[in-house]
Coordinates of C-alpha atoms and ligand atoms in Angstrom, one line a residue:
M1 CA -110.4 -46.9 99.3
G2 CA -106.7 -46.0 99.0
V3 CA -105.3 -44.8 95.7
L4 CA -102.3 -46.6 94.4
N5 CA -101.2 -44.8 91.2
L6 CA -98.8 -46.7 89.0
T7 CA -98.7 -44.0 86.3
P8 CA -95.5 -41.9 86.0
D9 CA -97.6 -38.8 85.4
S10 CA -100.2 -38.9 88.1
F11 CA -101.2 -35.5 89.2
Y12 CA -100.5 -35.9 92.9
D13 CA -98.2 -38.9 93.6
G14 CA -96.9 -39.7 90.2
G15 CA -93.8 -41.8 89.8
R16 CA -93.4 -42.5 93.5
Y17 CA -94.0 -46.2 93.4
I18 CA -92.2 -47.0 90.1
T19 CA -91.0 -50.4 91.2
T20 CA -93.4 -53.3 91.9
Q21 CA -92.0 -53.8 95.3
A22 CA -92.4 -50.2 96.3
A23 CA -96.0 -50.2 95.1
V24 CA -96.8 -53.4 97.0
E25 CA -95.2 -51.9 100.2
R26 CA -97.3 -48.7 99.8
A27 CA -100.4 -50.9 99.4
L28 CA -99.6 -52.8 102.6
Q29 CA -98.9 -49.5 104.4
M30 CA -102.4 -48.2 103.3
V31 CA -103.9 -51.4 104.8
E32 CA -102.1 -50.7 108.1
E33 CA -103.5 -47.1 107.9
G34 CA -107.1 -48.5 107.6
A35 CA -107.9 -49.0 103.9
D36 CA -110.6 -51.5 103.2
I37 CA -109.9 -51.4 99.4
I38 CA -106.7 -50.6 97.4
D39 CA -107.5 -49.0 94.0
V40 CA -104.6 -49.9 91.6
G41 CA -104.3 -47.7 88.6
G42 CA -102.0 -48.0 85.6
E43 CA -103.9 -45.7 83.2
S44 CA -103.9 -41.9 83.8
S45 CA -107.3 -40.3 83.6
R46 CA -105.8 -36.8 83.9
P47 CA -107.4 -34.4 81.5
G48 CA -105.4 -34.5 78.3
A49 CA -103.2 -37.4 79.4
R50 CA -101.7 -39.6 76.8
S51 CA -103.3 -43.0 76.6
V52 CA -101.5 -46.1 77.7
S53 CA -101.1 -49.3 75.6
I54 CA -102.7 -52.5 76.8
D55 CA -99.3 -54.1 77.2
E56 CA -97.9 -51.2 79.2
E57 CA -100.9 -51.1 81.5
L58 CA -100.8 -54.9 82.0
A59 CA -97.1 -54.7 82.8
R60 CA -97.7 -52.1 85.4
V61 CA -100.9 -53.5 87.1
V62 CA -100.6 -57.3 87.1
P63 CA -97.4 -57.7 89.1
V64 CA -98.7 -55.3 91.7
V65 CA -102.1 -57.0 92.0
K66 CA -100.3 -60.3 92.4
G67 CA -97.9 -58.9 95.0
I68 CA -100.7 -57.4 97.1
A69 CA -102.9 -60.6 96.9
A70 CA -99.9 -62.7 98.0
K71 CA -99.5 -60.6 101.2
S72 CA -103.0 -59.4 102.2
D73 CA -106.7 -60.2 102.1
V74 CA -107.6 -56.5 101.4
L75 CA -110.1 -55.9 98.6
I76 CA -108.2 -55.0 95.4
S77 CA -109.8 -52.7 92.9
V78 CA -108.3 -51.9 89.5
D79 CA -108.9 -48.6 87.9
T80 CA -109.1 -49.4 84.2
T81 CA -111.3 -49.0 81.1
K82 CA -109.7 -52.0 79.3
S83 CA -111.3 -55.4 79.4
A84 CA -107.9 -57.2 78.8
V85 CA -106.5 -55.5 81.9
A86 CA -109.6 -56.2 83.9
Q87 CA -109.5 -59.9 82.9
A88 CA -105.9 -60.4 83.9
A89 CA -106.4 -58.4 87.1
I90 CA -109.4 -60.6 88.0
A91 CA -107.4 -63.8 87.3
H92 CA -104.9 -62.6 89.9
G93 CA -107.3 -61.7 92.7
T94 CA -108.9 -58.3 91.9
R95 CA -112.4 -58.1 93.3
I96 CA -113.6 -54.7 92.0
I97 CA -113.2 -53.1 88.6
N98 CA -113.3 -49.3 88.7
D99 CA -114.3 -48.3 85.2
I100 CA -114.4 -44.5 84.8
S101 CA -116.1 -45.0 81.5
A102 CA -119.0 -47.0 83.1
L103 CA -118.6 -49.8 80.5
R104 CA -118.7 -47.4 77.5
F105 CA -115.1 -47.5 76.2
D106 CA -114.5 -51.3 75.7
P107 CA -117.3 -53.4 74.3
N108 CA -116.0 -56.5 76.1
M109 CA -115.8 -55.0 79.6
A110 CA -119.3 -55.9 80.7
E111 CA -118.8 -59.6 79.8
V112 CA -115.4 -59.8 81.6
V113 CA -116.9 -58.3 84.8
A114 CA -120.0 -60.5 84.5
R115 CA -118.0 -63.7 84.0
G116 CA -115.5 -62.8 86.7
G117 CA -118.3 -62.3 89.2
V118 CA -116.6 -59.2 90.6
S119 CA -118.0 -55.8 91.7
L120 CA -118.0 -52.8 89.4
V121 CA -117.8 -49.0 89.9
L122 CA -119.9 -47.1 87.3
M123 CA -118.6 -43.5 87.2
H124 CA -120.2 -40.6 85.4
M125 CA -118.0 -38.5 83.0
Q126 CA -119.2 -35.9 80.6
G127 CA -117.1 -36.2 77.4
S128 CA -113.8 -38.1 77.3
P129 CA -110.7 -37.6 79.5
E130 CA -109.1 -35.6 76.7
T131 CA -112.0 -33.1 76.4
M132 CA -114.0 -33.3 79.5
Q133 CA -112.9 -30.0 81.1
Q134 CA -113.5 -28.0 77.9
N135 CA -116.7 -26.1 78.9
P136 CA -118.8 -28.8 80.6
M137 CA -122.5 -27.8 80.7
Y138 CA -125.6 -29.1 82.4
T139 CA -129.2 -27.9 82.8
D140 CA -129.5 -29.9 86.1
A141 CA -126.3 -31.7 86.8
V142 CA -127.6 -34.0 89.5
A143 CA -130.7 -35.0 87.5
E144 CA -128.5 -35.7 84.4
I145 CA -125.9 -37.6 86.3
K146 CA -128.5 -39.7 88.0
S147 CA -130.3 -40.6 84.8
F148 CA -126.9 -41.5 83.2
L149 CA -126.1 -43.8 86.2
R150 CA -129.6 -45.3 86.1
E151 CA -129.1 -46.2 82.4
R152 CA -125.6 -47.6 83.1
I153 CA -127.0 -49.8 85.9
R154 CA -129.6 -51.1 83.5
A155 CA -126.9 -51.8 80.9
A156 CA -124.7 -53.6 83.5
V157 CA -127.6 -55.7 84.7
A158 CA -128.6 -56.5 81.1
A159 CA -125.1 -57.8 80.5
G160 CA -125.4 -60.2 83.4
I161 CA -123.7 -58.3 86.2
D162 CA -125.5 -58.8 89.5
R163 CA -127.1 -55.6 90.8
S164 CA -125.7 -56.3 94.2
R165 CA -122.2 -55.9 92.7
L166 CA -122.7 -52.4 91.4
I167 CA -121.4 -49.1 92.9
V168 CA -122.1 -45.7 91.5
D169 CA -119.9 -42.6 91.4
P170 CA -120.9 -39.1 90.3
G171 CA -117.3 -38.5 89.0
I172 CA -116.2 -35.4 90.8
G173 CA -114.0 -33.4 88.4
F174 CA -114.8 -35.5 85.3
G175 CA -116.5 -32.9 83.0
K176 CA -117.7 -30.7 85.8
R177 CA -117.0 -27.1 86.8
L178 CA -116.8 -25.9 90.4
P179 CA -120.5 -25.2 90.8
H180 CA -121.4 -28.6 89.4
N181 CA -119.0 -30.4 91.9
L182 CA -120.4 -28.4 94.8
E183 CA -124.0 -29.1 93.9
I184 CA -123.3 -32.8 93.5
L185 CA -121.8 -33.0 96.9
R186 CA -124.5 -30.9 98.5
R187 CA -127.3 -33.1 96.9
L188 CA -125.4 -36.4 97.2
S189 CA -128.2 -38.0 99.2
E190 CA -130.4 -37.9 96.0
F191 CA -128.2 -40.6 94.5
K192 CA -129.4 -43.0 97.2
E193 CA -132.5 -43.4 95.0
L194 CA -130.4 -45.5 92.7
G195 CA -130.3 -48.2 95.4
V196 CA -126.6 -49.1 95.1
P197 CA -123.6 -47.9 97.2
I198 CA -122.1 -44.5 96.4
L199 CA -118.4 -43.9 95.9
V200 CA -116.9 -40.4 95.7
G201 CA -113.3 -39.5 94.7
L202 CA -112.5 -35.9 95.7
S203 CA -109.0 -36.4 97.2
R204 CA -106.9 -33.3 96.5
K205 CA -108.9 -32.5 93.3
S206 CA -108.8 -29.2 91.5
F207 CA -112.2 -28.0 92.8
L208 CA -110.5 -27.8 96.2
G209 CA -107.6 -26.0 94.7
E210 CA -110.0 -23.5 93.2
I211 CA -111.8 -22.9 96.5
L212 CA -108.6 -22.7 98.6
D213 CA -106.2 -21.3 95.9
L214 CA -103.7 -24.0 97.0
P215 CA -101.7 -26.6 95.0
T216 CA -102.3 -30.4 95.4
S217 CA -99.7 -30.7 98.1
E218 CA -101.8 -28.3 100.3
R219 CA -105.3 -29.8 99.8
L220 CA -105.4 -32.4 102.6
V221 CA -107.5 -30.3 105.0
G222 CA -110.0 -29.4 102.2
T223 CA -110.1 -33.1 101.3
I224 CA -111.0 -34.1 104.8
A225 CA -113.7 -31.4 105.1
A226 CA -115.3 -32.4 101.8
N227 CA -115.1 -36.1 102.5
A228 CA -116.8 -35.6 105.9
I229 CA -119.7 -33.8 104.3
A230 CA -119.9 -36.4 101.5
I231 CA -120.2 -39.1 104.0
A232 CA -122.8 -37.2 106.0
N233 CA -124.7 -36.9 102.7
G234 CA -124.6 -40.6 102.1
A235 CA -121.2 -41.6 100.5
D236 CA -120.4 -45.2 101.3
I237 CA -116.9 -45.3 99.9
I238 CA -114.3 -42.4 99.8
R239 CA -111.4 -42.7 97.4
V240 CA -108.3 -41.1 99.0
H241 CA -104.6 -40.6 98.7
D242 CA -104.2 -40.1 102.5
V243 CA -105.6 -43.2 104.1
K244 CA -104.9 -42.5 107.7
E245 CA -106.8 -39.2 107.6
G246 CA -109.5 -40.7 105.4
R247 CA -110.1 -43.6 107.8
R248 CA -110.4 -41.3 110.7
T249 CA -112.7 -39.0 108.8
A250 CA -114.9 -41.9 107.9
N251 CA -115.0 -43.3 111.4
V252 CA -116.3 -39.9 112.8
A253 CA -118.5 -38.9 109.9
V254 CA -120.3 -42.2 109.7
R255 CA -121.2 -41.9 113.4
L256 CA -122.5 -38.3 112.8
R257 CA -124.7 -39.3 109.9
C258 CA -128.4 -38.3 110.4
D259 CA -129.4 -41.9 109.8
A260 CA -126.7 -43.5 111.9
A261 CA -127.8 -46.1 114.4
Q262 CA -128.1 -44.3 117.8
Y263 CA -126.2 -45.4 120.8
Ligands
7PM1 C1 -107.2 -35.7 87.1 C2 -108.5 -36.0 87.2 C3 -106.2 -36.4 87.7 C4 -108.8 -37.1 88.0 C5 -106.5 -37.5 88.5 C6 -107.8 -37.8 88.7 C7 -111.7 -41.1 90.3 C8 -111.4 -42.3 89.8 C9 -109.8 -41.0 89.4 C10 -113.0 -40.9 90.9 C11 -113.4 -43.2 90.5 C12 -107.5 -38.9 90.8 C13 -108.2 -38.8 89.5 N1 -110.7 -40.2 90.1 N2 -112.2 -43.4 90.0 N3 -110.2 -42.3 89.3 N4 -113.8 -41.9 91.0 N5 -114.3 -44.2 90.6 O1 -107.8 -38.0 91.7 O2 -113.4 -39.7 91.3 O3 -106.7 -39.8 91.1 S1 -108.3 -40.4 88.8

């Protein structure tokens, strides 16, 4: 899954694709580089980021979704917590809604996803984007995140969303400190118990910066190392800024998985 950030303040590639045309071109480039999914985001989930109005988010996201769908069959995902944005995006060819709130922020989101017949990423976050990195605490992070995701799967299915359309995500960096992020990645295979595909987003995130003492621009090697281990531990989808490297990482790591078919 390649990240296409349409927010002017994104922590890594903010403001680079400000025009619709440039954003669509970047999406097509990611397809060439091996992306199976393009995750279009018009709402910043950066800790403490200012929230974006529905109109502003629609104006950013819809033309780009339309442009990508007109030129490619790639799966389009939209990173949004707003049902109005999801609905418009679905109408223009979006097949996956990536809701970092796991259906908790907008009471209409579940129905929009159910009616649209699209897939849904349910991500764990402790707290809200504004407050999540203020002293996050867990007794057993993996157990707590798993039970949260189990409950959100139940809520999604109860709202009429097909179980086969669900994807779970432990939410690396969303209300977690370094030891929590490390434990989640080490014990990722335990999330297999939930019975749905696992997505992880760790591209250039601050836990890598903490380990390496390097800024976002210097975190690619750490991203590759961590993604390889996440895949070895059962990740099905990796969300990355650097698609060429992510694709090659996945091709090798999938073959090296303990449960990979043997040749
Ligand atoms: C600060 C924190 C800045 C996080 C930027 C980010 C994920 C996601 C994002 C993820 C899913 C970034 C993120 N991260 N959606 N959206 N999983 N499903 O690195 O880990 O772009 S935003």
